[in-house]
Structures are given as structure tokens and as C-alpha cells.
């Protein structure tokens, strides 16, 4: 029996997604995205969970966005419940790029407070993209529970996510400025500053907020 060339080409590309050379995997992912085929979707999702190179993962995500949502969404929603942190993180990242709000129910409080910083950051970004109209305030309240968490990049990601929600974050930030933890108070104050003045650099805002907290200043910045 003769195997159609279309099938042999597909098999070849799938094998290249597992090649030991990152450049070959990158080109394979680009090929899949350029000529979308539902047969590739499961392999793309599977590869996202284990691909070690960031730029290849980004191309895998791009390739997935090129396929119909009806084909990609079920697999991605399964991945956000994976035990593997990278699988959860990359699936959330891909869902944020697809932007289909059917995925909103998958953005649970557990994911928004995931112990893995990269997963949590991906969940924050996805949540801001996918949140339905009217749910922004509730989302801000959950995100505010993560203030003060992690190192600079994690705190910056959270501030950006909160600021992207707009003025609805004001009550949650005000409450956080009263928290017993000085890191939480400083992060809340810095995020308030960024909301008022988006051109303020994060590092400047956080250092200024630390000084306010260290000097025993008011629980919230002057409005």
C-alpha cells in the first residue's frame, strides 16, 4: 500500500519536534503553524510540557494559536490540571494568547496561587485576558492575596496584571496596604503608584514604597 505523501510529511514533522537540536524543533514548530493540521495538536501540547528551550516553546504556542479553538481548547484545559509545572504554565500562556473566554472557568484560585511562581505568573496574565465583564473586581481581590510574593519578576508580573484591570483594583490595594507583612504593604503601595502613574518605573515605585513602610507611614498612599 502506498502511503500518501501528505501523511509521510506529517510523520516527518512530528519526528522533528523531538529532534535533539533546538533549531530543528523550532523549524518544525514553525512548519506546523504555517500549515495547521489537527493531527499535530496533541503533539504540540505534549511538547509544550517538556520543551526546555523558551524560544521553541513560544513557537509551539504560536503554532497552537493557528489551529481552531475547538481543536486546541480541550487539550489545553486538561494541561492546566497537570502535575507538571511547565505543562500548567505553558498551557495557561497559550490560553492567554488564544484569548477565548470559554477558558475562564479553568482559571481557578488554586492556579492563581500556584506554589510555582512561573505557573502563577502565567495564570495572572491569562486571568486578566480572559476575565468576563463584571468579574474584574473579584479577580482583583484574589490577585491582591499574592502581593508581596516572590522576587522582582514575580512582583512585577503581579503589579502589571493588577494595573491592567484598572480602577477596580483600588479597594483591594487599599486593604493590602493595611496588611501586617511589610513586603505586602510595600508591594500594594508600589502598585497604587503604578496605577496612578503608569510611566513610573517598577523599581522606583517599589523602593519608594519600602521607604514609606520603613518610616511607618500611613497604611495607604495619599490619593
Coordinates of N, CA and C in Angstrom, one line a residue:
X1 N 0.8 -1.2 0.0 CA 0.0 0.0 0.0 C 0.9 1.2 0.0
X2 N 0.5 2.2 -0.8 CA 1.3 3.4 -0.9 C 0.8 4.4 0.1
X3 N 1.7 5.0 1.0 CA 1.3 6.0 2.0 C 1.3 7.3 1.3
X4 N 0.2 8.1 1.4 CA 0.1 9.4 0.8 C 1.2 10.3 1.3
X5 N 1.8 11.1 0.4 CA 2.9 11.9 0.7 C 2.5 12.9 1.9
X6 N 1.3 13.3 1.9 CA 0.8 14.2 2.9 C 1.0 13.6 4.3
X7 N 0.8 12.3 4.4 CA 0.9 11.6 5.7 C 2.4 11.4 6.0
X8 N 3.2 11.1 5.1 CA 4.7 10.9 5.3 C 5.3 12.2 5.8
X9 N 4.9 13.3 5.2 CA 5.4 14.7 5.6 C 5.0 15.0 7.0
X10 N 3.7 14.6 7.4 CA 3.3 14.9 8.7 C 4.1 14.1 9.7
X11 N 4.4 12.8 9.4 CA 5.2 12.0 10.3 C 6.6 12.6 10.5
X12 N 7.1 13.0 9.4 CA 8.5 13.6 9.4 C 8.5 14.8 10.3
X13 N 7.5 15.7 10.2 CA 7.5 16.9 11.0 C 7.3 16.5 12.5
X14 N 6.5 15.6 12.8 CA 6.3 15.2 14.2 C 7.6 14.6 14.8
X15 N 8.3 13.9 14.0 CA 9.6 13.4 14.5 C 10.6 14.6 14.8
X16 N 10.5 15.6 13.9 CA 11.4 16.7 14.1 C 11.1 17.5 15.3
X17 N 9.9 17.5 15.8 CA 9.6 18.2 17.0 C 10.3 17.5 18.2
X18 N 10.8 16.3 18.0 CA 11.5 15.7 19.1 C 13.0 15.6 18.8
X19 N 13.5 16.3 17.8 CA 14.9 16.2 17.5 C 15.7 16.8 18.6
X20 N 17.0 16.3 18.7 CA 17.8 16.8 19.8 C 18.3 18.3 19.6
X21 N 18.2 18.8 18.4 CA 18.7 20.1 18.1 C 17.5 21.1 18.2
X22 N 17.7 22.1 19.0 CA 16.6 23.2 19.2 C 16.3 23.8 17.9
X23 N 17.2 24.1 17.0 CA 16.9 24.8 15.7 C 16.0 23.9 14.9
X24 N 16.2 22.6 14.9 CA 15.3 21.7 14.1 C 13.9 21.7 14.7
X25 N 13.8 21.7 16.0 CA 12.5 21.7 16.7 C 11.8 23.0 16.4
X26 N 12.5 24.1 16.4 CA 12.0 25.4 16.1 C 11.4 25.5 14.7
X27 N 12.1 25.0 13.7 CA 11.6 25.0 12.3 C 10.4 24.1 12.2
X28 N 10.4 22.9 12.9 CA 9.3 22.0 12.8 C 8.0 22.7 13.4
X29 N 8.2 23.4 14.5 CA 7.0 24.1 15.1 C 6.5 25.2 14.1
X30 N 7.4 25.9 13.5 CA 7.1 26.9 12.5 C 6.3 26.3 11.3
X31 N 6.8 25.2 10.9 CA 6.1 24.5 9.8 C 4.7 24.1 10.2
X32 N 4.5 23.6 11.4 CA 3.2 23.2 11.8 C 2.2 24.4 11.9
X33 N 2.8 25.5 12.4 CA 1.9 26.7 12.5 C 1.6 27.3 11.1
X34 N 2.5 27.1 10.2 CA 2.3 27.7 8.8 C 1.3 26.9 8.1
X35 N 1.3 25.6 8.3 CA 0.3 24.7 7.6 C -0.5 23.9 8.7
X36 N -1.4 24.5 9.4 CA -2.1 23.9 10.5 C -2.8 22.6 10.1
X37 N -2.7 21.6 11.0 CA -3.3 20.3 10.8 C -3.7 19.8 12.2
X38 N -5.0 19.4 12.4 CA -5.5 19.0 13.7 C -4.7 17.8 14.2
X39 N -4.1 17.0 13.3 CA -3.3 15.9 13.8 C -2.1 16.3 14.6
X40 N -1.6 17.5 14.4 CA -0.5 18.0 15.1 C -0.8 18.5 16.6
X41 N -2.0 18.8 16.9 CA -2.3 19.5 18.1 C -1.9 18.7 19.4
X42 N -2.2 17.4 19.5 CA -1.8 16.7 20.7 C -0.3 16.7 20.9
X43 N 0.4 16.5 19.8 CA 1.9 16.5 19.9 C 2.4 17.9 20.3
X44 N 1.8 19.0 19.8 CA 2.3 20.3 20.2 C 2.1 20.5 21.7
X45 N 0.9 20.1 22.2 CA 0.6 20.3 23.6 C 1.5 19.4 24.4
X46 N 1.7 18.2 24.0 CA 2.6 17.3 24.7 C 4.0 17.9 24.7
X47 N 4.5 18.5 23.6 CA 5.8 19.0 23.6 C 6.0 20.3 24.4
X48 N 4.9 21.1 24.5 CA 5.0 22.3 25.4 C 5.3 21.9 26.8
X49 N 4.9 20.8 27.3 CA 5.1 20.4 28.7 C 6.5 20.0 29.0
X50 N 7.3 19.7 28.0 CA 8.7 19.2 28.2 C 9.8 19.9 27.5
X51 N 9.4 20.8 26.5 CA 10.4 21.5 25.7 C 11.2 22.4 26.6
X52 N 12.6 22.2 26.6 CA 13.4 23.0 27.5 C 13.8 24.4 27.0
X53 N 13.6 24.7 25.7 CA 14.1 26.0 25.2 C 12.9 26.9 25.1
X54 N 13.0 28.1 25.7 CA 12.0 29.1 25.7 C 11.5 29.5 24.3
X55 N 12.4 29.8 23.4 CA 12.0 30.3 22.1 C 11.3 29.2 21.3
X56 N 11.6 27.9 21.6 CA 10.9 26.8 20.9 C 9.5 26.7 21.5
X57 N 9.4 26.8 22.8 CA 8.1 26.8 23.5 C 7.2 27.9 22.9
X58 N 7.8 29.1 22.7 CA 7.0 30.2 22.2 C 6.5 29.9 20.8
X59 N 7.3 29.2 20.0 CA 6.9 28.9 18.7 C 5.8 27.8 18.7
X60 N 5.9 26.9 19.7 CA 4.9 25.8 19.8 C 3.5 26.5 20.2
X61 N 3.6 27.5 21.1 CA 2.3 28.2 21.4 C 1.8 28.9 20.2
X62 N 2.6 29.5 19.4 CA 2.2 30.2 18.2 C 1.5 29.2 17.2
X63 N 2.1 28.0 17.1 CA 1.5 27.0 16.2 C 0.2 26.6 16.7
X64 N 0.0 26.5 18.0 CA -1.3 26.1 18.6 C -2.4 27.2 18.3
X65 N -2.0 28.4 18.4 CA -2.9 29.5 18.1 C -3.4 29.5 16.7
X66 N -2.7 28.9 15.8 CA -3.0 28.8 14.4 C -4.1 27.8 14.1
X67 N -4.4 26.9 15.1 CA -5.4 25.9 14.9 C -6.8 26.4 15.5
X68 N -7.9 25.7 15.0 CA -9.2 26.1 15.6 C -9.3 25.9 17.1
X69 N -9.9 26.9 17.8 CA -10.1 26.8 19.2 C -10.8 25.5 19.6
X70 N -11.7 25.1 18.8 CA -12.5 23.8 19.1 C -11.6 22.6 19.2
X71 N -10.4 22.7 18.5 CA -9.5 21.6 18.5 C -8.5 21.7 19.6
X72 N -8.0 22.9 19.9 CA -6.9 23.1 20.9 C -7.4 23.2 22.3
X73 N -8.6 23.8 22.5 CA -9.1 24.1 23.9 C -9.2 22.9 24.8
X74 N -9.8 21.7 24.4 CA -9.9 20.6 25.3 C -8.5 20.1 25.9
X75 N -7.6 20.0 25.0 CA -6.2 19.5 25.5 C -5.6 20.5 26.4
X76 N -5.7 21.8 26.1 CA -5.1 22.8 26.9 C -5.7 22.9 28.3
X77 N -7.1 22.7 28.3 CA -7.8 22.7 29.6 C -7.4 21.5 30.5
X78 N -7.1 20.4 29.9 CA -6.5 19.3 30.6 C -5.2 19.6 31.2
X79 N -4.3 20.3 30.4 CA -3.0 20.5 30.8 C -2.9 21.5 32.0
X80 N -3.8 22.4 32.2 CA -3.7 23.3 33.3 C -3.9 22.6 34.6
X81 N -4.4 21.3 34.6 CA -4.5 20.5 35.8 C -3.4 19.5 35.9
X82 N -2.4 19.6 35.0 CA -1.3 18.6 35.0 C -0.5 18.7 36.3
X83 N 0.2 17.6 36.7 CA 1.1 17.7 37.9 C 2.4 18.3 37.5
X84 N 2.7 18.5 36.2 CA 4.0 19.1 35.7 C 3.8 20.6 35.7
X85 N 4.6 21.3 36.4 CA 4.5 22.8 36.4 C 4.6 23.4 35.1
X86 N 5.6 22.9 34.2 CA 5.8 23.5 32.9 C 4.5 23.3 32.0
X87 N 3.9 22.2 32.2 CA 2.7 21.9 31.4 C 1.6 22.9 31.8
X88 N 1.4 23.2 33.1 CA 0.4 24.1 33.5 C 0.7 25.5 33.0
X89 N 2.0 25.9 33.2 CA 2.4 27.3 32.8 C 2.3 27.5 31.3
X90 N 2.7 26.6 30.5 CA 2.7 26.8 29.1 C 1.2 26.7 28.5
X91 N 0.4 25.9 29.1 CA -1.0 25.8 28.7 C -1.7 27.1 29.0
X92 N -1.4 27.7 30.2 CA -2.0 29.0 30.6 C -1.5 30.1 29.7
X93 N -0.2 30.1 29.4 CA 0.3 31.0 28.4 C -0.4 31.0 27.1
X94 N -0.6 29.7 26.6 CA -1.2 29.6 25.3 C -2.7 30.0 25.3
X95 N -3.4 29.7 26.4 CA -4.8 30.1 26.6 C -4.8 31.7 26.5
X96 N -3.9 32.3 27.1 CA -3.9 33.8 27.1 C -3.7 34.3 25.7
X97 N -2.9 33.6 24.9 CA -2.6 34.1 23.5 C -3.9 33.8 22.7
X98 N -4.6 32.7 22.9 CA -5.8 32.4 22.2 C -6.9 33.4 22.5
X99 N -7.0 33.6 23.8 CA -7.9 34.7 24.3 C -9.4 34.3 24.2
X100 N -9.7 33.0 24.2 CA -11.1 32.6 24.1 C -11.7 32.5 25.6
X101 N -12.7 33.2 25.9 CA -13.2 33.3 27.3 C -13.9 32.0 27.7
X102 N -14.0 31.0 26.8 CA -14.5 29.7 27.3 C -13.6 29.1 28.3
X103 N -12.3 29.6 28.3 CA -11.3 29.0 29.2 C -11.3 29.6 30.6
X104 N -12.2 30.7 30.8 CA -12.1 31.4 32.0 C -12.4 30.5 33.2
X105 N -13.3 29.5 33.2 CA -13.6 28.7 34.3 C -12.4 27.8 34.7
X106 N -11.4 27.7 33.8 CA -10.2 26.9 34.2 C -9.3 27.7 35.0
X107 N -9.5 29.0 35.1 CA -8.5 29.9 35.9 C -9.0 29.9 37.3
X108 N -8.6 28.9 38.1 CA -9.1 28.7 39.4 C -8.2 29.5 40.4
X109 N -8.8 29.7 41.6 CA -8.0 30.3 42.7 C -6.7 29.5 43.0
X110 N -6.8 28.2 42.8 CA -5.6 27.3 43.0 C -4.5 27.7 42.1
X111 N -4.9 27.9 40.8 CA -3.9 28.3 39.8 C -3.3 29.7 40.1
X112 N -4.2 30.6 40.5 CA -3.8 32.0 40.7 C -2.8 32.1 42.0
X113 N -2.9 31.0 42.8 CA -2.0 31.0 43.9 C -1.0 29.8 43.9
X114 N -0.8 29.3 42.7 CA 0.1 28.1 42.5 C 1.4 28.3 43.2
X115 N 1.9 27.3 43.9 CA 3.2 27.5 44.5 C 4.4 27.7 43.6
X116 N 4.3 27.3 42.3 CA 5.3 27.6 41.3 C 5.1 29.0 40.8
X117 N 6.1 29.8 40.9 CA 6.0 31.2 40.5 C 5.7 31.4 39.0
X118 N 6.3 30.5 38.2 CA 6.1 30.7 36.7 C 4.6 30.3 36.4
X119 N 4.1 29.3 37.1 CA 2.7 28.9 36.8 C 1.8 30.1 37.3
X120 N 2.0 30.6 38.5 CA 1.2 31.7 39.0 C 1.2 32.9 38.1
X121 N 2.4 33.2 37.6 CA 2.6 34.4 36.7 C 1.8 34.2 35.4
X122 N 1.8 33.0 34.9 CA 1.1 32.7 33.7 C -0.4 32.7 33.9
X123 N -0.8 32.3 35.1 CA -2.2 32.3 35.5 C -2.7 33.8 35.6
X124 N -1.9 34.6 36.2 CA -2.3 36.0 36.4 C -2.5 36.7 35.0
X125 N -1.5 36.4 34.1 CA -1.7 37.0 32.8 C -2.9 36.5 32.0
X126 N -3.1 35.2 32.1 CA -4.3 34.6 31.5 C -5.6 35.1 32.0
X127 N -5.6 35.3 33.4 CA -6.8 35.7 34.0 C -7.2 37.1 33.6
X128 N -6.3 38.0 33.4 CA -6.5 39.4 33.0 C -7.1 39.4 31.6
X129 N -6.6 38.5 30.7 CA -7.1 38.5 29.4 C -8.5 37.9 29.3
X130 N -8.7 36.8 30.1 CA -10.0 36.0 29.9 C -11.1 36.4 30.9
X131 N -10.9 37.3 31.9 CA -11.9 37.6 32.8 C -13.1 38.2 32.2
X132 N -14.3 37.7 32.5 CA -15.5 38.2 31.9 C -15.9 39.6 32.4
X133 N -16.6 40.4 31.7 CA -17.0 41.7 32.2 C -17.8 41.5 33.4
X134 N -17.5 42.3 34.4 CA -18.2 42.3 35.7 C -17.5 41.4 36.8
X135 N -16.5 40.7 36.3 CA -15.8 39.8 37.3 C -14.4 40.4 37.7
X136 N -14.1 41.6 37.2 CA -12.8 42.1 37.4 C -12.5 42.4 38.9
X137 N -13.5 42.9 39.6 CA -13.3 43.2 41.0 C -13.0 42.0 41.8
X138 N -13.7 40.9 41.6 CA -13.5 39.7 42.3 C -12.1 39.1 42.0
X139 N -11.7 39.3 40.7 CA -10.4 38.8 40.3 C -9.3 39.6 41.0
X140 N -9.5 40.9 41.1 CA -8.5 41.8 41.8 C -8.4 41.4 43.3
X141 N -9.5 41.0 43.9 CA -9.4 40.6 45.3 C -8.5 39.4 45.5
X142 N -8.7 38.4 44.5 CA -7.9 37.2 44.6 C -6.4 37.5 44.3
X143 N -6.2 38.3 43.3 CA -4.8 38.6 42.9 C -4.1 39.4 44.1
X144 N -4.8 40.2 44.8 CA -4.2 41.0 45.9 C -3.7 40.1 47.0
X145 N -4.2 38.9 47.1 CA -3.7 38.0 48.1 C -2.3 37.5 47.9
X146 N -1.8 37.8 46.6 CA -0.5 37.4 46.2 C 0.5 38.5 46.3
X147 N 0.1 39.7 46.7 CA 1.0 40.8 46.9 C 2.1 40.5 47.9
X148 N 3.3 40.9 47.5 CA 4.5 40.6 48.4 C 5.2 39.3 48.1
X149 N 4.6 38.6 47.2 CA 5.2 37.2 46.9 C 6.4 37.3 46.0
X150 N 7.3 36.5 46.2 CA 8.4 36.2 45.3 C 9.4 37.3 45.1
X151 N 10.3 37.1 44.1 CA 11.3 38.1 43.8 C 10.8 39.1 42.8
X152 N 11.7 40.0 42.3 CA 11.3 41.1 41.5 C 10.4 40.8 40.3
X153 N 10.8 39.8 39.5 CA 10.0 39.5 38.3 C 8.6 39.0 38.6
X154 N 8.4 38.3 39.7 CA 7.1 37.8 40.1 C 6.3 39.0 40.6
X155 N 6.9 39.8 41.4 CA 6.1 41.0 41.9 C 5.7 42.0 40.8
X156 N 6.7 42.1 39.8 CA 6.4 43.0 38.7 C 5.2 42.4 37.8
X157 N 5.2 41.1 37.6 CA 4.2 40.5 36.9 C 2.8 40.7 37.5
X158 N 2.8 40.5 38.8 CA 1.5 40.7 39.6 C 1.1 42.2 39.5
X159 N 2.0 43.1 39.7 CA 1.6 44.5 39.5 C 1.0 44.8 38.2
X160 N 1.7 44.3 37.1 CA 1.2 44.6 35.8 C -0.2 44.0 35.6
X161 N -0.4 42.8 36.1 CA -1.7 42.2 36.0 C -2.8 43.0 36.7
X162 N -2.5 43.4 37.9 CA -3.5 44.2 38.6 C -3.7 45.6 37.9
X163 N -2.7 46.3 37.5 CA -2.9 47.5 36.8 C -3.7 47.4 35.6
X164 N -3.5 46.3 34.9 CA -4.3 46.1 33.6 C -5.8 46.0 33.9
X165 N -6.2 45.7 35.1 CA -7.6 45.6 35.4 C -8.2 47.0 35.7
X166 N -7.4 48.0 35.9 CA -7.9 49.4 36.0 C -8.3 49.7 37.5
X167 N -9.2 50.7 37.5 CA -9.6 51.3 38.8 C -10.3 50.3 39.8
X168 N -10.8 49.2 39.3 CA -11.4 48.2 40.1 C -10.5 47.6 41.2
X169 N -9.2 47.8 41.0 CA -8.2 47.2 42.0 C -8.1 48.1 43.2
X170 N -8.6 49.3 43.2 CA -8.3 50.3 44.3 C -8.7 49.7 45.6
X171 N -9.9 49.2 45.8 CA -10.3 48.7 47.2 C -9.4 47.5 47.6
X172 N -9.0 46.6 46.7 CA -8.2 45.5 47.1 C -6.8 46.0 47.5
X173 N -6.3 47.0 46.8 CA -5.0 47.5 47.1 C -5.0 48.3 48.5
X174 N -6.1 49.0 48.7 CA -6.2 49.7 50.0 C -6.2 48.8 51.1
X175 N -6.9 47.7 51.0 CA -6.9 46.6 52.1 C -5.5 46.1 52.3
X176 N -4.8 45.8 51.2 CA -3.4 45.3 51.3 C -2.4 46.2 51.9
X177 N -2.7 47.5 51.8 CA -1.7 48.5 52.5 C -1.8 48.4 54.0
X178 N -2.8 47.7 54.5 CA -3.0 47.5 55.9 C -2.5 46.2 56.4
X179 N -2.0 45.4 55.5 CA -1.5 44.0 55.9 C -0.4 44.1 56.9
X180 N -0.3 43.1 57.8 CA 0.8 43.0 58.7 C 2.2 42.8 58.1
X181 N 2.3 42.2 56.9 CA 3.5 41.9 56.3 C 4.1 43.2 55.6
X182 N 5.2 43.7 55.9 CA 5.7 44.9 55.2 C 6.0 44.7 53.7
X183 N 6.3 43.5 53.3 CA 6.5 43.3 51.9 C 5.2 43.4 51.1
X184 N 4.1 42.9 51.7 CA 2.8 43.1 51.1 C 2.4 44.5 51.0
X185 N 2.6 45.3 52.1 CA 2.2 46.7 52.2 C 3.0 47.5 51.1
X186 N 4.3 47.2 51.0 CA 5.2 47.9 50.0 C 4.7 47.6 48.6
X187 N 4.4 46.3 48.4 CA 4.0 45.9 47.0 C 2.7 46.6 46.6
X188 N 1.8 46.7 47.6 CA 0.5 47.3 47.4 C 0.7 48.8 47.1
X189 N 1.5 49.5 47.9 CA 1.8 50.9 47.7 C 2.4 51.1 46.3
X190 N 3.4 50.3 45.9 CA 4.0 50.4 44.6 C 3.0 50.3 43.5
X191 N 2.1 49.3 43.6 CA 1.1 49.1 42.6 C 0.1 50.2 42.5
X192 N -0.2 50.8 43.7 CA -1.0 52.0 43.7 C -0.4 53.1 42.8
X193 N 0.9 53.3 43.1 CA 1.7 54.3 42.4 C 1.7 54.1 40.9
X194 N 1.9 52.8 40.5 CA 1.9 52.4 39.0 C 0.5 52.7 38.4
X195 N -0.6 52.4 39.2 CA -1.9 52.7 38.7 C -2.1 54.1 38.4
X196 N -1.7 55.0 39.3 CA -1.8 56.4 39.1 C -0.9 57.0 38.1
X197 N 0.3 56.4 38.0 CA 1.3 57.0 37.1 C 2.0 55.8 36.4
X198 N 1.4 55.3 35.2 CA 2.0 54.2 34.5 C 3.4 54.3 34.1
X199 N 3.8 55.6 33.9 CA 5.2 55.9 33.5 C 6.3 55.7 34.6
X200 N 5.8 55.5 35.8 CA 6.7 55.3 36.9 C 7.4 53.9 36.8
X201 N 8.6 53.8 36.9 CA 9.3 52.5 36.8 C 9.0 51.7 38.0
X202 N 8.9 50.4 37.8 CA 8.5 49.5 39.0 C 9.6 49.6 40.1
X203 N 10.9 49.6 39.7 CA 11.9 49.6 40.7 C 11.8 50.8 41.6
X204 N 11.6 52.0 40.9 CA 11.5 53.2 41.6 C 10.3 53.2 42.6
X205 N 9.1 52.7 42.0 CA 7.9 52.6 42.8 C 8.1 51.7 44.0
X206 N 8.7 50.6 43.9 CA 8.9 49.7 45.0 C 9.8 50.2 46.0
X207 N 10.9 50.8 45.6 CA 11.9 51.4 46.6 C 11.2 52.5 47.4
X208 N 10.5 53.4 46.6 CA 9.8 54.5 47.3 C 8.8 53.9 48.3
X209 N 8.1 52.8 48.0 CA 7.1 52.2 48.8 C 7.8 51.6 50.1
X210 N 8.9 51.0 49.9 CA 9.7 50.4 51.0 C 10.1 51.5 52.0
X211 N 10.4 52.7 51.5 CA 10.8 53.8 52.4 C 9.6 54.2 53.2
X212 N 8.4 54.3 52.6 CA 7.2 54.7 53.3 C 6.9 53.7 54.4
X213 N 7.0 52.4 54.1 CA 6.7 51.4 55.1 C 7.7 51.5 56.2
X214 N 9.0 51.6 55.8 CA 10.1 51.6 56.8 C 10.0 52.8 57.8
X215 N 9.5 53.9 57.3 CA 9.3 55.1 58.1 C 8.0 55.1 58.9
X216 N 7.2 54.0 58.8 CA 6.0 53.9 59.5 C 4.9 54.8 59.0
X217 N 5.0 55.1 57.7 CA 4.0 56.0 57.1 C 2.6 55.4 57.1
X218 N 1.6 56.2 56.6 CA 0.2 55.7 56.6 C 0.1 54.4 55.8
X219 N -1.0 53.8 56.2 CA -1.3 52.5 55.5 C -1.6 52.5 54.1
X220 N -1.8 53.7 53.5 CA -2.0 53.9 52.1 C -1.4 55.2 51.7
X221 N -1.1 55.2 50.4 CA -0.5 56.5 49.9 C -1.6 57.6 49.8
X222 N -1.1 58.8 49.8 CA -2.0 59.9 49.6 C -2.7 59.8 48.2
X223 N -4.0 59.9 48.2 CA -4.8 59.7 47.0 C -5.0 61.1 46.3

